[in-house]
Short mmCIF file of C-alpha atoms in Angstrom, two decimals:
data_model
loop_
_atom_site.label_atom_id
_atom_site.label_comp_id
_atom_site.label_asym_id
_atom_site.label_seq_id
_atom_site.Cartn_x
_atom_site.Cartn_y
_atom_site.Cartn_z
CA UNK A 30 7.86 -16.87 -8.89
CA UNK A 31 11.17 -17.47 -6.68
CA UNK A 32 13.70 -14.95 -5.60
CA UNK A 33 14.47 -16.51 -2.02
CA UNK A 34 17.03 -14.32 -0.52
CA UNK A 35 19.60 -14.74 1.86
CA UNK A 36 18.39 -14.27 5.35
CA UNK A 37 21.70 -12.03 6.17
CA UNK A 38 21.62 -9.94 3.48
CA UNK A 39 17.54 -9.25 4.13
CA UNK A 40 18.32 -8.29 7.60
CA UNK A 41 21.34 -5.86 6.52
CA UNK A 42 18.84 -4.71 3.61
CA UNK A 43 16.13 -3.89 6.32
CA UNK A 44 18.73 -2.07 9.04
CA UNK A 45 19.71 0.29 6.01
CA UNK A 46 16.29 1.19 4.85
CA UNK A 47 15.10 1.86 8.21
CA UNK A 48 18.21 3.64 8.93
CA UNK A 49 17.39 5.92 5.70
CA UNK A 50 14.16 6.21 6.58
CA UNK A 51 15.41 7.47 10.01
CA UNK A 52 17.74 10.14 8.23
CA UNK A 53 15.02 11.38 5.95
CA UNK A 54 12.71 12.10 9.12
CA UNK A 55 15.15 13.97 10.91
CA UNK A 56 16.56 15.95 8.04
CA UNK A 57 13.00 17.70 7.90
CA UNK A 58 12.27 17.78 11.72
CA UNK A 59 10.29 14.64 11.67
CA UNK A 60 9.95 12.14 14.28
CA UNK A 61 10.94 8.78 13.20
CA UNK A 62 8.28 6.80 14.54
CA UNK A 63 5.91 8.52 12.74
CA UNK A 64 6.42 6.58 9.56
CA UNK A 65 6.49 2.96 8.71
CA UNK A 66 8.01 0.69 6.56
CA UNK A 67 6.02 -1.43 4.07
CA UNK A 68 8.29 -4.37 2.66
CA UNK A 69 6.90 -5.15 -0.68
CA UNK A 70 7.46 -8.81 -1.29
CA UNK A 71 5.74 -9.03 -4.73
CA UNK A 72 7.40 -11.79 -6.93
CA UNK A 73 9.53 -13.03 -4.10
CA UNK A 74 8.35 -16.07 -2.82
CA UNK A 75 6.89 -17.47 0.82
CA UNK A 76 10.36 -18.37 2.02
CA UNK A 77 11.57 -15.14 1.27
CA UNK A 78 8.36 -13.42 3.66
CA UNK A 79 9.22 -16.00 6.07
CA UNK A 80 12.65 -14.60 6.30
CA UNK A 81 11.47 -11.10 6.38
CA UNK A 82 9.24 -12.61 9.04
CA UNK A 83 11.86 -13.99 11.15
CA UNK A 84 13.35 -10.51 11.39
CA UNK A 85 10.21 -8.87 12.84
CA UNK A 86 8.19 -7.74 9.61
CA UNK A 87 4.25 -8.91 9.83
CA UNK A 88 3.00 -6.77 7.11
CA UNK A 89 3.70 -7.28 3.44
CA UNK A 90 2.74 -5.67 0.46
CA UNK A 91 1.40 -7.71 -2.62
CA UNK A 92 0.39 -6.45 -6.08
CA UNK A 93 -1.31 -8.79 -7.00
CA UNK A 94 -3.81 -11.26 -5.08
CA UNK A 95 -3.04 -14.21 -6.95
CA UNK A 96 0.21 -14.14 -5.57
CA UNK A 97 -1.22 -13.61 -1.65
CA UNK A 98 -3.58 -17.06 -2.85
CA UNK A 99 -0.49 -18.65 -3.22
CA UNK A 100 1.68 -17.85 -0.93
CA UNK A 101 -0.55 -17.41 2.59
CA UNK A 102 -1.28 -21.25 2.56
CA UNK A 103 2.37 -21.73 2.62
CA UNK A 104 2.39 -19.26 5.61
CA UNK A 105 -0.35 -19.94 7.80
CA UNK A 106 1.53 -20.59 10.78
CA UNK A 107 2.81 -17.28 10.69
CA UNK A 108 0.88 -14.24 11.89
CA UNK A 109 1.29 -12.54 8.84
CA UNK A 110 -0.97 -9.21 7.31
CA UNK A 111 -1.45 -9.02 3.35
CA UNK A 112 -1.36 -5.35 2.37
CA UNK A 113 -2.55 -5.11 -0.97
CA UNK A 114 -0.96 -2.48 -3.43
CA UNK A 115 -1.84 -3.17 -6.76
CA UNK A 116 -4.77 -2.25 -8.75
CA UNK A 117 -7.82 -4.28 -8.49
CA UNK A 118 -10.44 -5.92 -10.52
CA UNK A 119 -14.52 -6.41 -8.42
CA UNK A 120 -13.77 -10.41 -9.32
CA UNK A 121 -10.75 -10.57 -7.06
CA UNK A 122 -13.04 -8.99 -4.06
CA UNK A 123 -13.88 -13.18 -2.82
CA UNK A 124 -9.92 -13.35 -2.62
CA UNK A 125 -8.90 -9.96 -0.50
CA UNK A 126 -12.27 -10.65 1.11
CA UNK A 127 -10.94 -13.90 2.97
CA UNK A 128 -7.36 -13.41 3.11
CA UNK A 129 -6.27 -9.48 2.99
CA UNK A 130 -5.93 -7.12 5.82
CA UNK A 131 -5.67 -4.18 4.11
CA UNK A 132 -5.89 -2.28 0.64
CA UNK A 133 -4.69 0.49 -0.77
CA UNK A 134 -5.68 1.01 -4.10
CA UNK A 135 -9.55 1.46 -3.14
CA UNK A 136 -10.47 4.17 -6.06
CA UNK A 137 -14.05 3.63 -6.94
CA UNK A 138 -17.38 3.02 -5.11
CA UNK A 139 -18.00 -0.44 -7.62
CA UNK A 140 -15.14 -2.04 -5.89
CA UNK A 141 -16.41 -0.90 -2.49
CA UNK A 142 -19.71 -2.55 -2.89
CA UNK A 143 -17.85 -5.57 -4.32
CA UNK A 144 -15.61 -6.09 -1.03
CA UNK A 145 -18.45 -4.95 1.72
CA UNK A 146 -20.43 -7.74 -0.15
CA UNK A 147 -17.87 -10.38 -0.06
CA UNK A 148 -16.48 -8.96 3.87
CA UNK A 149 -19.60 -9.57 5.05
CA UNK A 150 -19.85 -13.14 4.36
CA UNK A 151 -16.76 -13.56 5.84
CA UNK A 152 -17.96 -11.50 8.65
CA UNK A 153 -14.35 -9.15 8.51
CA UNK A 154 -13.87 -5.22 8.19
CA UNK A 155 -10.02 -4.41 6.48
CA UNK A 156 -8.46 -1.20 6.64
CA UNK A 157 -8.54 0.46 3.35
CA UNK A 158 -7.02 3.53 1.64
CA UNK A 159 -8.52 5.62 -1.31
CA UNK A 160 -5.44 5.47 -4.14
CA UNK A 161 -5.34 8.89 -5.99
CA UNK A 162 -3.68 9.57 -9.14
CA UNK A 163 -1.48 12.70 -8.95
CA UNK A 164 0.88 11.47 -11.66
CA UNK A 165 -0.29 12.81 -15.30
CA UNK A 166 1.18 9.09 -16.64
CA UNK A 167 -1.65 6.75 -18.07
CA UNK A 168 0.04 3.94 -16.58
CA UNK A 169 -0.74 5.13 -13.01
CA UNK A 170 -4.40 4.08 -11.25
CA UNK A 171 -6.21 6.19 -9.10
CA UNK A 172 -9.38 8.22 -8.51
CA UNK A 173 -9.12 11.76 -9.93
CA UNK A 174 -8.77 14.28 -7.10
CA UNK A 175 -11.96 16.26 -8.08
CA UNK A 176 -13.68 12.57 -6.97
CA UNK A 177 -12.32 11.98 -3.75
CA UNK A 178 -14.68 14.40 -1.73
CA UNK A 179 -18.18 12.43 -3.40
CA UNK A 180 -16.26 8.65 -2.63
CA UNK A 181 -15.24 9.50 0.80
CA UNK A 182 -18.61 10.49 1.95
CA UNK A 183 -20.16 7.43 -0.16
CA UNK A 184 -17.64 4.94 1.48
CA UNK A 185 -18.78 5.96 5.08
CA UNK A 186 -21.92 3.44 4.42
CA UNK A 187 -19.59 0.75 4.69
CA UNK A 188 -19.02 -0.71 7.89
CA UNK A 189 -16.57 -3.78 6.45
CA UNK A 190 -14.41 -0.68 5.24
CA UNK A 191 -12.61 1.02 7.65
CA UNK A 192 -11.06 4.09 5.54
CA UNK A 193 -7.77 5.33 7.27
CA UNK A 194 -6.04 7.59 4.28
CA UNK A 195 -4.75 8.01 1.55
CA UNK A 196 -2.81 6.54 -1.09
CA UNK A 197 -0.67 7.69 -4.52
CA UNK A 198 2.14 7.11 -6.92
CA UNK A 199 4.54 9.92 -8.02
CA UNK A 200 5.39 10.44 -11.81
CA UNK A 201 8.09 8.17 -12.73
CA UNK A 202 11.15 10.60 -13.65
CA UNK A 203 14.10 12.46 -12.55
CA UNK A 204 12.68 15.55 -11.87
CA UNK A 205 12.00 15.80 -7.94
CA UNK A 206 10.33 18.89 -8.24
CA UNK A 207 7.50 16.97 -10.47
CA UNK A 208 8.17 14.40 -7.80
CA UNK A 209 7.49 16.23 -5.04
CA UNK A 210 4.57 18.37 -6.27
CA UNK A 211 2.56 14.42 -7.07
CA UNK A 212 3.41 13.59 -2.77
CA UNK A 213 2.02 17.10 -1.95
CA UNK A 214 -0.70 17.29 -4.08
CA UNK A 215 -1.85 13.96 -2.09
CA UNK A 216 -0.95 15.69 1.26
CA UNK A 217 -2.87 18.88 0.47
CA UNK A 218 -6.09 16.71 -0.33
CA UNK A 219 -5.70 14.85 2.92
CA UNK A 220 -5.96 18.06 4.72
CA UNK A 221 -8.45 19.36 3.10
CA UNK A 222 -10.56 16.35 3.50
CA UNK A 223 -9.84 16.42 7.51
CA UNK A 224 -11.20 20.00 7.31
CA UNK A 225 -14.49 18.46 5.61
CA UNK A 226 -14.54 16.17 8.80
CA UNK A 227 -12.81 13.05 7.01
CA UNK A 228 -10.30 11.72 9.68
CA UNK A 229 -7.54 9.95 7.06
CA UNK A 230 -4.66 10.00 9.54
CA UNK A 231 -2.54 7.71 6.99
CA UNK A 232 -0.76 8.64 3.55
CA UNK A 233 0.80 5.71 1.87
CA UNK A 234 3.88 7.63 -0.41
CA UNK A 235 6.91 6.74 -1.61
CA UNK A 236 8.55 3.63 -2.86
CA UNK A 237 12.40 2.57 -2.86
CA UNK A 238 13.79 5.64 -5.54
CA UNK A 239 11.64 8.45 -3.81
CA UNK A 240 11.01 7.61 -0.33
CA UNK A 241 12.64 9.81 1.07
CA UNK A 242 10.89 12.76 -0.67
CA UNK A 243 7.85 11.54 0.30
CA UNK A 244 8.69 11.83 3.93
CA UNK A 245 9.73 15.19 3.70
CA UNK A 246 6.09 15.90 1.85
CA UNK A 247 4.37 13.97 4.77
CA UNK A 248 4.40 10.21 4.21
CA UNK A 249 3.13 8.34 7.55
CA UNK A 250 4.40 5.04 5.30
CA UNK A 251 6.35 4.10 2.31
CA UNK A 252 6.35 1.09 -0.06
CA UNK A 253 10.02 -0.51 0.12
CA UNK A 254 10.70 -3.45 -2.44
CA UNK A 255 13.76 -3.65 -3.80
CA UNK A 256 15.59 -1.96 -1.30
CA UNK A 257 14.87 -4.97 1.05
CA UNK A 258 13.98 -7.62 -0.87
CA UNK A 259 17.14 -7.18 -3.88
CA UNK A 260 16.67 -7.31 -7.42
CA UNK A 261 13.10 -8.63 -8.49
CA UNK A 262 13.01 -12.06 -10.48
CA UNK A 263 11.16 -11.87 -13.93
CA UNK A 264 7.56 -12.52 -13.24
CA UNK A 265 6.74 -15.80 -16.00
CA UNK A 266 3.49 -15.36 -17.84
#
């Protein structure tokens, strides 16, 4: 892992996403503030969060949590929040247990039990969101739409797991219809899910190619790597 970047260019990178992310708002009558930025520093290293840290970012997402085991020692005199983005195995629950602050990719009630036990020995409650699979691609993670309903109300035993939204990933292609229809699909179940009398105020959507389609489908934050960070390095191993 490397890919330290240049403290200038990070901060020009970060003014132009925001400033996109501005546009995209307005061109669909949404308020600005209404959606965040998640920088996604996976495969860049500490020094390159620090720099992103420097600038004003405390929140970074990671893929996987070996990198957040190596890289928040390096960091601990910064106030920084792990977001965690990438799927997840029950053994790496003792890991996001002690140092995460948030996941997204919750999508099954085995991990659930696996975190609430390992949260509660560390005495900590992380926000989480429930990751569902709108994309037809096998590559893609996620609970099945038909499952959210029967996870949702199982999750609300969990007191270590404080469930805010939802999360997805849109079918990788050219076709924004296709696009589009994976971000709505994921807004649709949201409401229907308040209407049950789930409260998931959050919907984690769109990365650095599509964000902006997300927003106009409803995104309240979207998953910016590249865009910020530059070109990834090849991950060794």
């Amino acid at each position: 892992m490397s890919g330290t970047v240049d403290p200038a260019a990070l901060a020009a990178n970060l003014a132009a996403v925001r400033a996109r992310v501005d546009a995209a708002c307005l061109a669909v009558g949404r308020d600005p503030a209404g959606v965040r930025v998640l920088p996604v520093s996976k495969t860049f290293d500490a020094e390159a969060v620090r720099a992103a840290f420097a600038l004003g970012e405390h929140r970074f997402g990671e893929n996987r949590v070996q990198e957040v085991r190596e890289k928040a020692p390096q960091l601990a005199d910064c106030a920084i929040e792990w977001v965690i983005i990438g799927p997840l195995q029950t053994n790496k629950a003792k890991d996001v247990a002690r140092l995460a602050h948030e996941v997204q990719t919750l999508d099954r009630i085995e991990l659930a039990e696996a975190l609430d036990h390992r949260l509660q020995i560390e005495g900590r409650a992380i926000d989480a969101l429930v990751q569902v699979k709108t994309s037809p691609e096998e590559s893609k993670h996620g609970l099945a739409p038909a499952e959210l309903s029967a996870l949702l109300a199982d999750l609300r035993r969990f007191d270590t797991l404080r469930v805010r939204g939802l999360m997805t990933m849109a079918t990788h292609t050219d076709d924004e219809t296709e696009v589009r229809r994976c971000f709505r699909q994921l807004r649709e179940l949201r409401d229907a899910m308040a209407a049950a009398g789930h409260d998931l105020p959050r919907l984690s959507m769109g990365m650095s190619g599509d964000f902006a389609l997300a927003i106009a489908e409803g995104a309240t934050e979207v998953r910016i790597g590249s865009a910020i960070f530059g070109a990834r390095p090849a991950m060794a191993g």
